[in-house]
CSV table of C-alpha atoms in Angstrom, one decimal:
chain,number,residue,atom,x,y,z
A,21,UNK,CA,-5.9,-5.4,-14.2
A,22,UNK,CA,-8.5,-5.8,-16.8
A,23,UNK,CA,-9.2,-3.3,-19.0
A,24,UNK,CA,-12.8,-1.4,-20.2
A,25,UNK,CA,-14.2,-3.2,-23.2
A,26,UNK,CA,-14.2,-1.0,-26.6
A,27,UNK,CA,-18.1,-2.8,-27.4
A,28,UNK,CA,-19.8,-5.6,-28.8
A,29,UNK,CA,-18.6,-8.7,-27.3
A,30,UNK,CA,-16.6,-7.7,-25.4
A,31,UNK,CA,-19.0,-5.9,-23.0
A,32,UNK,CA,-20.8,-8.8,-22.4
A,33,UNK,CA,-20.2,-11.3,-18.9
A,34,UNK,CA,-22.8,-14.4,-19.3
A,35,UNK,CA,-23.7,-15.4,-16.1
A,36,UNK,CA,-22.6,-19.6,-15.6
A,37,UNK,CA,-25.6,-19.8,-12.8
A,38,UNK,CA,-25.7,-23.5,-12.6
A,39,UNK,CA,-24.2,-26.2,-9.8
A,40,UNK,CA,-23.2,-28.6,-12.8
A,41,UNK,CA,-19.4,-27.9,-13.0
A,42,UNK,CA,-19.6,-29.7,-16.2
A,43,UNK,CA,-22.2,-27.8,-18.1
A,44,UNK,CA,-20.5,-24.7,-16.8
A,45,UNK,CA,-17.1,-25.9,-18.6
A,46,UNK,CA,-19.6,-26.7,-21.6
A,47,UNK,CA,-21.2,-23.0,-21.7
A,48,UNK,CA,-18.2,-21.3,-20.9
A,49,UNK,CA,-16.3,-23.0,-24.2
A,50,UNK,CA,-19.3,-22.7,-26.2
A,51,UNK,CA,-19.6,-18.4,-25.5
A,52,UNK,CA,-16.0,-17.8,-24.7
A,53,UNK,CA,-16.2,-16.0,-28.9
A,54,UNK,CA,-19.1,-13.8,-27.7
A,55,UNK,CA,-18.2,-11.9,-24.9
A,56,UNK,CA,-15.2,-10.5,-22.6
A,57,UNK,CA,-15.9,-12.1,-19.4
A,58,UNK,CA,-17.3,-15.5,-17.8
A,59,UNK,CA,-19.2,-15.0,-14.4
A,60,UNK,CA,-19.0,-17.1,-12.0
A,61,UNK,CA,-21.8,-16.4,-9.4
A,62,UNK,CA,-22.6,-17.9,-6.2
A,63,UNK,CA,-24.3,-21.3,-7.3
A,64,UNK,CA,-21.7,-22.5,-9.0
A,65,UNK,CA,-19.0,-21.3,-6.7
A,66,UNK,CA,-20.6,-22.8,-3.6
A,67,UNK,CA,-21.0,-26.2,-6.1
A,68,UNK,CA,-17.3,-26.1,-7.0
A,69,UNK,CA,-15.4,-23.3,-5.6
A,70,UNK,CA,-12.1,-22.6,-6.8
A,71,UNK,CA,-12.0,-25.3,-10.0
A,72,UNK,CA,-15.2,-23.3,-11.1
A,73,UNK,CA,-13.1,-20.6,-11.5
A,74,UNK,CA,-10.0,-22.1,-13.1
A,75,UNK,CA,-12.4,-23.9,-15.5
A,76,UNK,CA,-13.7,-20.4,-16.6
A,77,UNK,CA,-10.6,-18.8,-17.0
A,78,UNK,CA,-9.2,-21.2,-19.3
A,79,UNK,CA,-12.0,-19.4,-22.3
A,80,UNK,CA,-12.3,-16.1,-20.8
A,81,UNK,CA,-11.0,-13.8,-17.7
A,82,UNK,CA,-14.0,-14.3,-14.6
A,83,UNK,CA,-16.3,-11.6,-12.7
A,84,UNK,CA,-16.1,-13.5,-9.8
A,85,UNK,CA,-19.8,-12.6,-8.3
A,86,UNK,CA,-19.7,-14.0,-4.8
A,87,UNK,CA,-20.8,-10.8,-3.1
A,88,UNK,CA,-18.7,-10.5,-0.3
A,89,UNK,CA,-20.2,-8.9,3.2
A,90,UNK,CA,-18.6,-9.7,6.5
A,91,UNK,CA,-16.9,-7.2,9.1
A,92,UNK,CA,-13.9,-6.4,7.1
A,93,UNK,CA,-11.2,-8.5,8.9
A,94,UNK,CA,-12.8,-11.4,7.6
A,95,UNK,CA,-13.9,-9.8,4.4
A,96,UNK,CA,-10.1,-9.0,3.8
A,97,UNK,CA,-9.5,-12.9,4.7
A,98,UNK,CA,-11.6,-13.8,1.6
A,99,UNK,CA,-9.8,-11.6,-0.7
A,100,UNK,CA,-6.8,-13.4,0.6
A,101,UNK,CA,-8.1,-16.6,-0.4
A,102,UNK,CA,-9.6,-15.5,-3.6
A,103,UNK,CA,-6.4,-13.9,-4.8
A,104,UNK,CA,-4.5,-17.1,-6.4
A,105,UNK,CA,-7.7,-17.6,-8.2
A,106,UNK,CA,-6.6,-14.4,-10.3
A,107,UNK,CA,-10.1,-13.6,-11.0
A,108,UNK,CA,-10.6,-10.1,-12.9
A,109,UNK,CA,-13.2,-9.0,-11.3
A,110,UNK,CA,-14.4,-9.5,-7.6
A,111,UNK,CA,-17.8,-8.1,-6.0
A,112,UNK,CA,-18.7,-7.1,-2.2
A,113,UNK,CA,-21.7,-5.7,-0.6
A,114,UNK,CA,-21.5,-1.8,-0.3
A,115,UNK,CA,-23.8,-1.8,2.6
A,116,UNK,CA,-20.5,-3.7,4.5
A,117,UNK,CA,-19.5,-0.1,4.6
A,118,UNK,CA,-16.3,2.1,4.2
A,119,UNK,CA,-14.1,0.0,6.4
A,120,UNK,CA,-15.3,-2.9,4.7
A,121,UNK,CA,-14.4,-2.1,1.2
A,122,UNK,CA,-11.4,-0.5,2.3
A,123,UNK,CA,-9.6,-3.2,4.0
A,124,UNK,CA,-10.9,-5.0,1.3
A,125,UNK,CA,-8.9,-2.8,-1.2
A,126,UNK,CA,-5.9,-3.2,1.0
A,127,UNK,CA,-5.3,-6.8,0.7
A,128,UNK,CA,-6.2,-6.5,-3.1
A,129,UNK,CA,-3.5,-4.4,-3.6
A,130,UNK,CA,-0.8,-7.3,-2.6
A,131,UNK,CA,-2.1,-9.2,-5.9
A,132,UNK,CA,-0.2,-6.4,-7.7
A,133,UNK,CA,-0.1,-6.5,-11.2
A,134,UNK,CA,-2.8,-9.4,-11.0
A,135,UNK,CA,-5.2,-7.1,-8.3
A,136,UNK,CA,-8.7,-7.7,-9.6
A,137,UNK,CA,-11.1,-4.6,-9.6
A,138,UNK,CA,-13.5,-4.6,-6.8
A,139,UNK,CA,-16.9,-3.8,-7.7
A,140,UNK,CA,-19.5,-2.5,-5.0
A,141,UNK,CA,-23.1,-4.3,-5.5
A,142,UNK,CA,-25.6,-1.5,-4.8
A,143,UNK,CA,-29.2,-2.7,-4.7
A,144,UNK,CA,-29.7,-5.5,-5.7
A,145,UNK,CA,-31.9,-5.8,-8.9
A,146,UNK,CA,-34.5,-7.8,-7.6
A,147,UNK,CA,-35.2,-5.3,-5.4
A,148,UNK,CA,-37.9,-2.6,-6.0
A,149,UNK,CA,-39.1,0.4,-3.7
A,150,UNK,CA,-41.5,-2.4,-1.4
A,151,UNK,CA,-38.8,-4.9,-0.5
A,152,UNK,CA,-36.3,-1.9,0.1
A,153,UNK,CA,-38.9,-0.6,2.4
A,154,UNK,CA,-39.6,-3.8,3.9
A,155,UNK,CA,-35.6,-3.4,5.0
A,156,UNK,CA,-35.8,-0.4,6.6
A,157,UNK,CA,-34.7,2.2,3.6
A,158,UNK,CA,-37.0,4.6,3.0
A,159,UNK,CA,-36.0,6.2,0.1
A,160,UNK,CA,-36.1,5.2,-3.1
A,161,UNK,CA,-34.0,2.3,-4.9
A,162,UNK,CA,-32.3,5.2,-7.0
A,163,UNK,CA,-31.3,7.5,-4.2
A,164,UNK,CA,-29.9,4.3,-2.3
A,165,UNK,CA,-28.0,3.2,-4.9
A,166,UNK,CA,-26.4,6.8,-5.0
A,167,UNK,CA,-25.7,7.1,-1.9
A,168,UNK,CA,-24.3,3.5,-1.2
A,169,UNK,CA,-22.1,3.9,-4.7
A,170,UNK,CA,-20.6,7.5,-3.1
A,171,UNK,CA,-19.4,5.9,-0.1
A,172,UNK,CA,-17.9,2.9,-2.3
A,173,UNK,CA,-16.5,5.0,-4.8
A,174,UNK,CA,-14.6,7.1,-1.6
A,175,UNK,CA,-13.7,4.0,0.2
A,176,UNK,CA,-11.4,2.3,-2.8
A,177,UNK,CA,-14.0,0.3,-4.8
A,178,UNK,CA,-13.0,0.6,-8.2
A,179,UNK,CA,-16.7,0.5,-9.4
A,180,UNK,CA,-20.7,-0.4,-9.2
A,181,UNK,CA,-22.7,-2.8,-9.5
A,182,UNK,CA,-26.4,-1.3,-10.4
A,183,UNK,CA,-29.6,-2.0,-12.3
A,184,UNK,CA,-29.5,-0.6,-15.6
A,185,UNK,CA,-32.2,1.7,-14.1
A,186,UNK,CA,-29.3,3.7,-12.3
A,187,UNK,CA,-26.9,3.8,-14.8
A,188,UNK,CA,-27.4,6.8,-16.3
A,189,UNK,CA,-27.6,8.7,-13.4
A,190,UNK,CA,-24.2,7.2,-11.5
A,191,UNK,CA,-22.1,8.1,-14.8
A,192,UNK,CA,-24.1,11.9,-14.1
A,193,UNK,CA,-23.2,11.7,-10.6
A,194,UNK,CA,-19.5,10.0,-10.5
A,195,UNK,CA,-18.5,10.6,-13.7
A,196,UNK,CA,-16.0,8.2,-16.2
A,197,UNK,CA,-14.3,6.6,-13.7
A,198,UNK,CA,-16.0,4.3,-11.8
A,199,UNK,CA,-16.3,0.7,-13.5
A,200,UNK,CA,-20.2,0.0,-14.1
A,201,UNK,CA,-21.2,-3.2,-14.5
A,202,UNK,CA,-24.6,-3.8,-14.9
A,203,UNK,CA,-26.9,-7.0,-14.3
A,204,UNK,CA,-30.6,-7.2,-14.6
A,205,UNK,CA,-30.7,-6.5,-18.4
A,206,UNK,CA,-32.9,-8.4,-20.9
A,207,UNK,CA,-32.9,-8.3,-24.5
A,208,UNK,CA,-36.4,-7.5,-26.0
A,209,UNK,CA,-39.3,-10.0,-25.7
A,210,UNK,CA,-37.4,-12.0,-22.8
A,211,UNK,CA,-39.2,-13.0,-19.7
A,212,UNK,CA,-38.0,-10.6,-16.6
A,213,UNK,CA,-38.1,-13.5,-14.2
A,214,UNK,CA,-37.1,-12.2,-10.7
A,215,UNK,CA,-35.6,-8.8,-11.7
A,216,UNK,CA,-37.2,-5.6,-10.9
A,217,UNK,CA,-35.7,-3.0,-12.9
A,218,UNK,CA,-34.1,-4.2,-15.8
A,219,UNK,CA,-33.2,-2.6,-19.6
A,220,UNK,CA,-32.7,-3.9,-23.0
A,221,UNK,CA,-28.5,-4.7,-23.8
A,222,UNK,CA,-28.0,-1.8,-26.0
A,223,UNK,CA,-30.5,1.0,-23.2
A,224,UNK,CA,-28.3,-0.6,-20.7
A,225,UNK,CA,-25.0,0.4,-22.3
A,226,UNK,CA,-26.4,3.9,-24.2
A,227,UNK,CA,-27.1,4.7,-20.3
A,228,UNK,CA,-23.1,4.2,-19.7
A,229,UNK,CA,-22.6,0.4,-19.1
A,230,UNK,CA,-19.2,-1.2,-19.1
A,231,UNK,CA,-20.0,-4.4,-19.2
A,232,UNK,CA,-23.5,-6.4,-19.2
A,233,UNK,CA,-24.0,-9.5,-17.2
A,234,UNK,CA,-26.8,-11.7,-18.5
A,235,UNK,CA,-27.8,-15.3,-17.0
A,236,UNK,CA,-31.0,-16.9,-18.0
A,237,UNK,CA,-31.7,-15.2,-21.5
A,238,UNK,CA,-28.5,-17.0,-22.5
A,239,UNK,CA,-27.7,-20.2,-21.0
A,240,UNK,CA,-31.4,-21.2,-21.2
A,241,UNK,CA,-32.1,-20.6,-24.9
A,242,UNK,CA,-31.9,-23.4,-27.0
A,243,UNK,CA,-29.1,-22.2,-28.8
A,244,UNK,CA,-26.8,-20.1,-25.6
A,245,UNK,CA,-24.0,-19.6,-28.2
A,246,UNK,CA,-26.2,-17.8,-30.8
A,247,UNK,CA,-28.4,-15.9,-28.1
A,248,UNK,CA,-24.8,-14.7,-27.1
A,249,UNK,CA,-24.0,-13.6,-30.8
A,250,UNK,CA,-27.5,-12.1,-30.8
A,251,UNK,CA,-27.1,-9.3,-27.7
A,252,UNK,CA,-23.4,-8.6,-28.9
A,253,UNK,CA,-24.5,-7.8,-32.2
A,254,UNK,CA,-26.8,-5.3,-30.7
A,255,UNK,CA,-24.8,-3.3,-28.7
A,256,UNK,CA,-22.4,0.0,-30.4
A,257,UNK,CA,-19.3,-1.0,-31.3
């Protein structure tokens, strides 16, 4: 399994959101020296599926961000699947529930020495207290995201996905051990886009980050390698 980063770079995960398998193989090579992990999200899996992932995984090791939630007989089908891809990291819904994650954790465990760490997405960071409302939740996105990531945490997920607005107050709550990894951030002066509660790079890992995962800020600067260089520079070694 992989390990946690020691900083800079290696903290980072661009996100290769694009359909183009090409221009993912081009990005990947071209930030491979300024960070610790590729992504490889939804778009570009549905685009290429597997080969995505072996492209990525020839420059660095791949968060695999395809968000599993099924009922988990089928869940632990696409783990099965996944496996052979040898991805490092692999995400699932934590509202799938405890069954969910931990049959998912069961089949994981027959990749052995190769088992990638599953990481529970908690609210999504598009989401703000509105949308969660309009779903039914009526608390807050902070006090969901605890009490989904307590139930993940118990039912074998190695660690979190959270907005870097939550952070601070899992590694409070849960302590060292779960894995955060944290999307939703943007460096200073960047457009927020879509997200709802984001964080510069270095708030993000002063409030007990892992790893970082930024998409657009990167791949759609003129220069993805340098904006790369840029937000490693920035974070504590």
């Amino acid at each position: 399994m992989i390990t946690r980063p020691s900083g800079g770079a290696a903290r980072v995960i661009p996100a290769l959101d694009t359909g183009d398998l090409a221009r993912a193989e081009t990005l990947a090579a071209a930030l491979a020296p300024h960070c610790g992990l590729l992504k490889v999200g939804l778009e570009l899996f549905c685009a290429a599926g597997g080969p995505a992932v072996i492209a990525a995984a020839r420059h660095r090791p791949v968060f695999l961000d395809v968000k599993l939630h099924d009922i988990p007989n089928t869940v632990a089908g696409a783990l099965r699947s996944l496996l052979p891809l040898k991805p490092a990291m692999i995400t699932l819904h934590a509202a799938g529930g405890p069954a969910m994650i931990a049959a998912a954790r069961a089949e994981a465990e027959k990749a052995e020495a190769d088992r990638p760490l599953l990481l529970a997405v908690t609210v999504l960071t598009s989401i703000d207290a509105a949308t969660l409302a309009a779903t039914g939740v009526v608390d807050a996105p902070a006090a969901q995201v605890l009490r989904l990531a307590r139930m993940a945490v118990a039912a074998g997920a190695d660690g979190l996905v959270c907005s870097p607005q939550e952070a601070a107050m899992l590694r409070a709550e849960l302590g060292p051990d779960p894995v955060l990894v944290v999307p939703g951030v943007r460096p200073a002066g960047s457009a927020v886009g879509d997200q709802a509660r984001t964080a510069t790079p270095a708030e993000t890992v002063a409030a007990g980050a892992d790893w970082i995962v930024i998409g657009r800020p990167i791949t759609a600067a003129p220069d993805p390698a340098a904006a790369a260089a840029a937000i490693a520079a920035s974070l504590p070694g």
